C-alpha angles and dihedrals in degrees: 000000000000133000096283093045092049091052092045091049091053090049091051094048093047098036094119090061092057103064091163093059143256118270120196109197122195100227103178090112135017089238090061091051092047092050092048094049094048092048093051095044086058091049094046092051096038089236137125120265100239105206090193091068107086116207130168121250090246093053091047091051092050091050091049093050091047091055098045092047088070093056101066130252111359135191119209117195113194098199127201093002092164090156102053090189086075094064106026092098093041098064117107122243111267110279140146097246102053118056122187134206120185121194114199145153089219113113102186127039135127091245088068090065091061100055144028113286121208112190117207118203137178116282126259112248099260092046091048092050091049091049092049093049092049096047093044091054094243095119132251099259105102092188090068095051119096109254094235090052091047090053089050090054090051090052090050097050092045093048113128089241093052107032093175092303106157095214092053092045091053091050093054093041090054090050090050092051095047096047095039089222123154116256089243089057092050091049091052091047092051092049096045092051095048118126125189111276110259094247106020097092092053125097118231089253092057091046094052092042094058090045096052092246101105091125088069095059096100091047093056095040088063086073094050093252107150106151134051095245090055089055091051092056095042121114096243095191090058092039094057094043112118091004118131097228130143117250088244092057091047091051091048092051091050092050091047092053092048091049092050092050091051092050094047095050099048125049112079105026094072096037090078092053093046091050092053093045091053091047091055096041123003088195091057087053089052091050093055089048092054093043091053091059093057138067100293094214097062118022112170116226093215092058091050092050092046093050091044092052088058094047096042111035114229096018103140104118117122089199091055091048091052091051092050092047089049089056092049098042107030104028100037106014091224094131137026109223124197106189094183093059094036093232139105136196134212131201115250092236091055090049091051092051093048094047091050090052091049090050090055091049094043094232103123096095095053092049092048090052091054091047093049092052090049095048098044102032 
């Protein structure tokens, strides 16, 4: 599937080689990395994480590496490190015992010159169709699939919201398998629910204006880029070559392009899953809503249950919570639940899709109020 899934698959396949453990670190922001390292230092040393003790991120990283070095071979996965500046000083010195994988949307950074780069791209149509058929449980032999159903699958994988993206294909395939719908029905559902992409109707001028980069309009127009979707697909490295731009403007353009790609790949593919989850268990739908408003790398079970008991009167059953988490984690793969540690995690793309759905329904404020009461009671 996507970057995170590829890294997790490698970790699973090679787990026997990493006797000291595998650590997946949400690296979208330095605060997330800092929180993760402190939490695991406390666990590794069987001590309490004293929040009153202030330590720098660099000191915390050094402590963490010192402790894991005693455990054996270790794999560190810095996940979703789209801003590589966040982690460049957190990587261990090259050694045989600590291996590192970094997943990122960044395509050009000096760190890439120091390691092996594996670029993941969208699937070609036949590969995407085969992946969909396999994940949906319909088999991989295209010759045995009804032609009308096969055409429906082709429409799905070429949909503007999917575009051969493995993660999106897997989401819709899982939905197809769980609901036992025909592919033609899923294709119709996807089409009928489609909304205009947040940025696709905008001209390049409007896009740059709302991003504070209007002064770059003439620079980009030289390359015949007139609409936002053309900017998303542009080779930015080539685009900025021989352009007299400040480093700040270049950085802003890169971040704008990354944000646009994220927005254009997300909205509808998870909506179908979320609709089915809520149909089966409204409380499970409420859980994913709460989880999407928190740090996706470390979501405490107790906070979810406490918030849920306020939203759904009488919800205090551990057994019921386990069933709902099973629906979210095992049936739909929207959440990763670790019952032993009492925490769960949620991919940033899933969180984005859920939050966008909540924005459309106008339910964010009520969920935030329940969370606040749970956290500060």
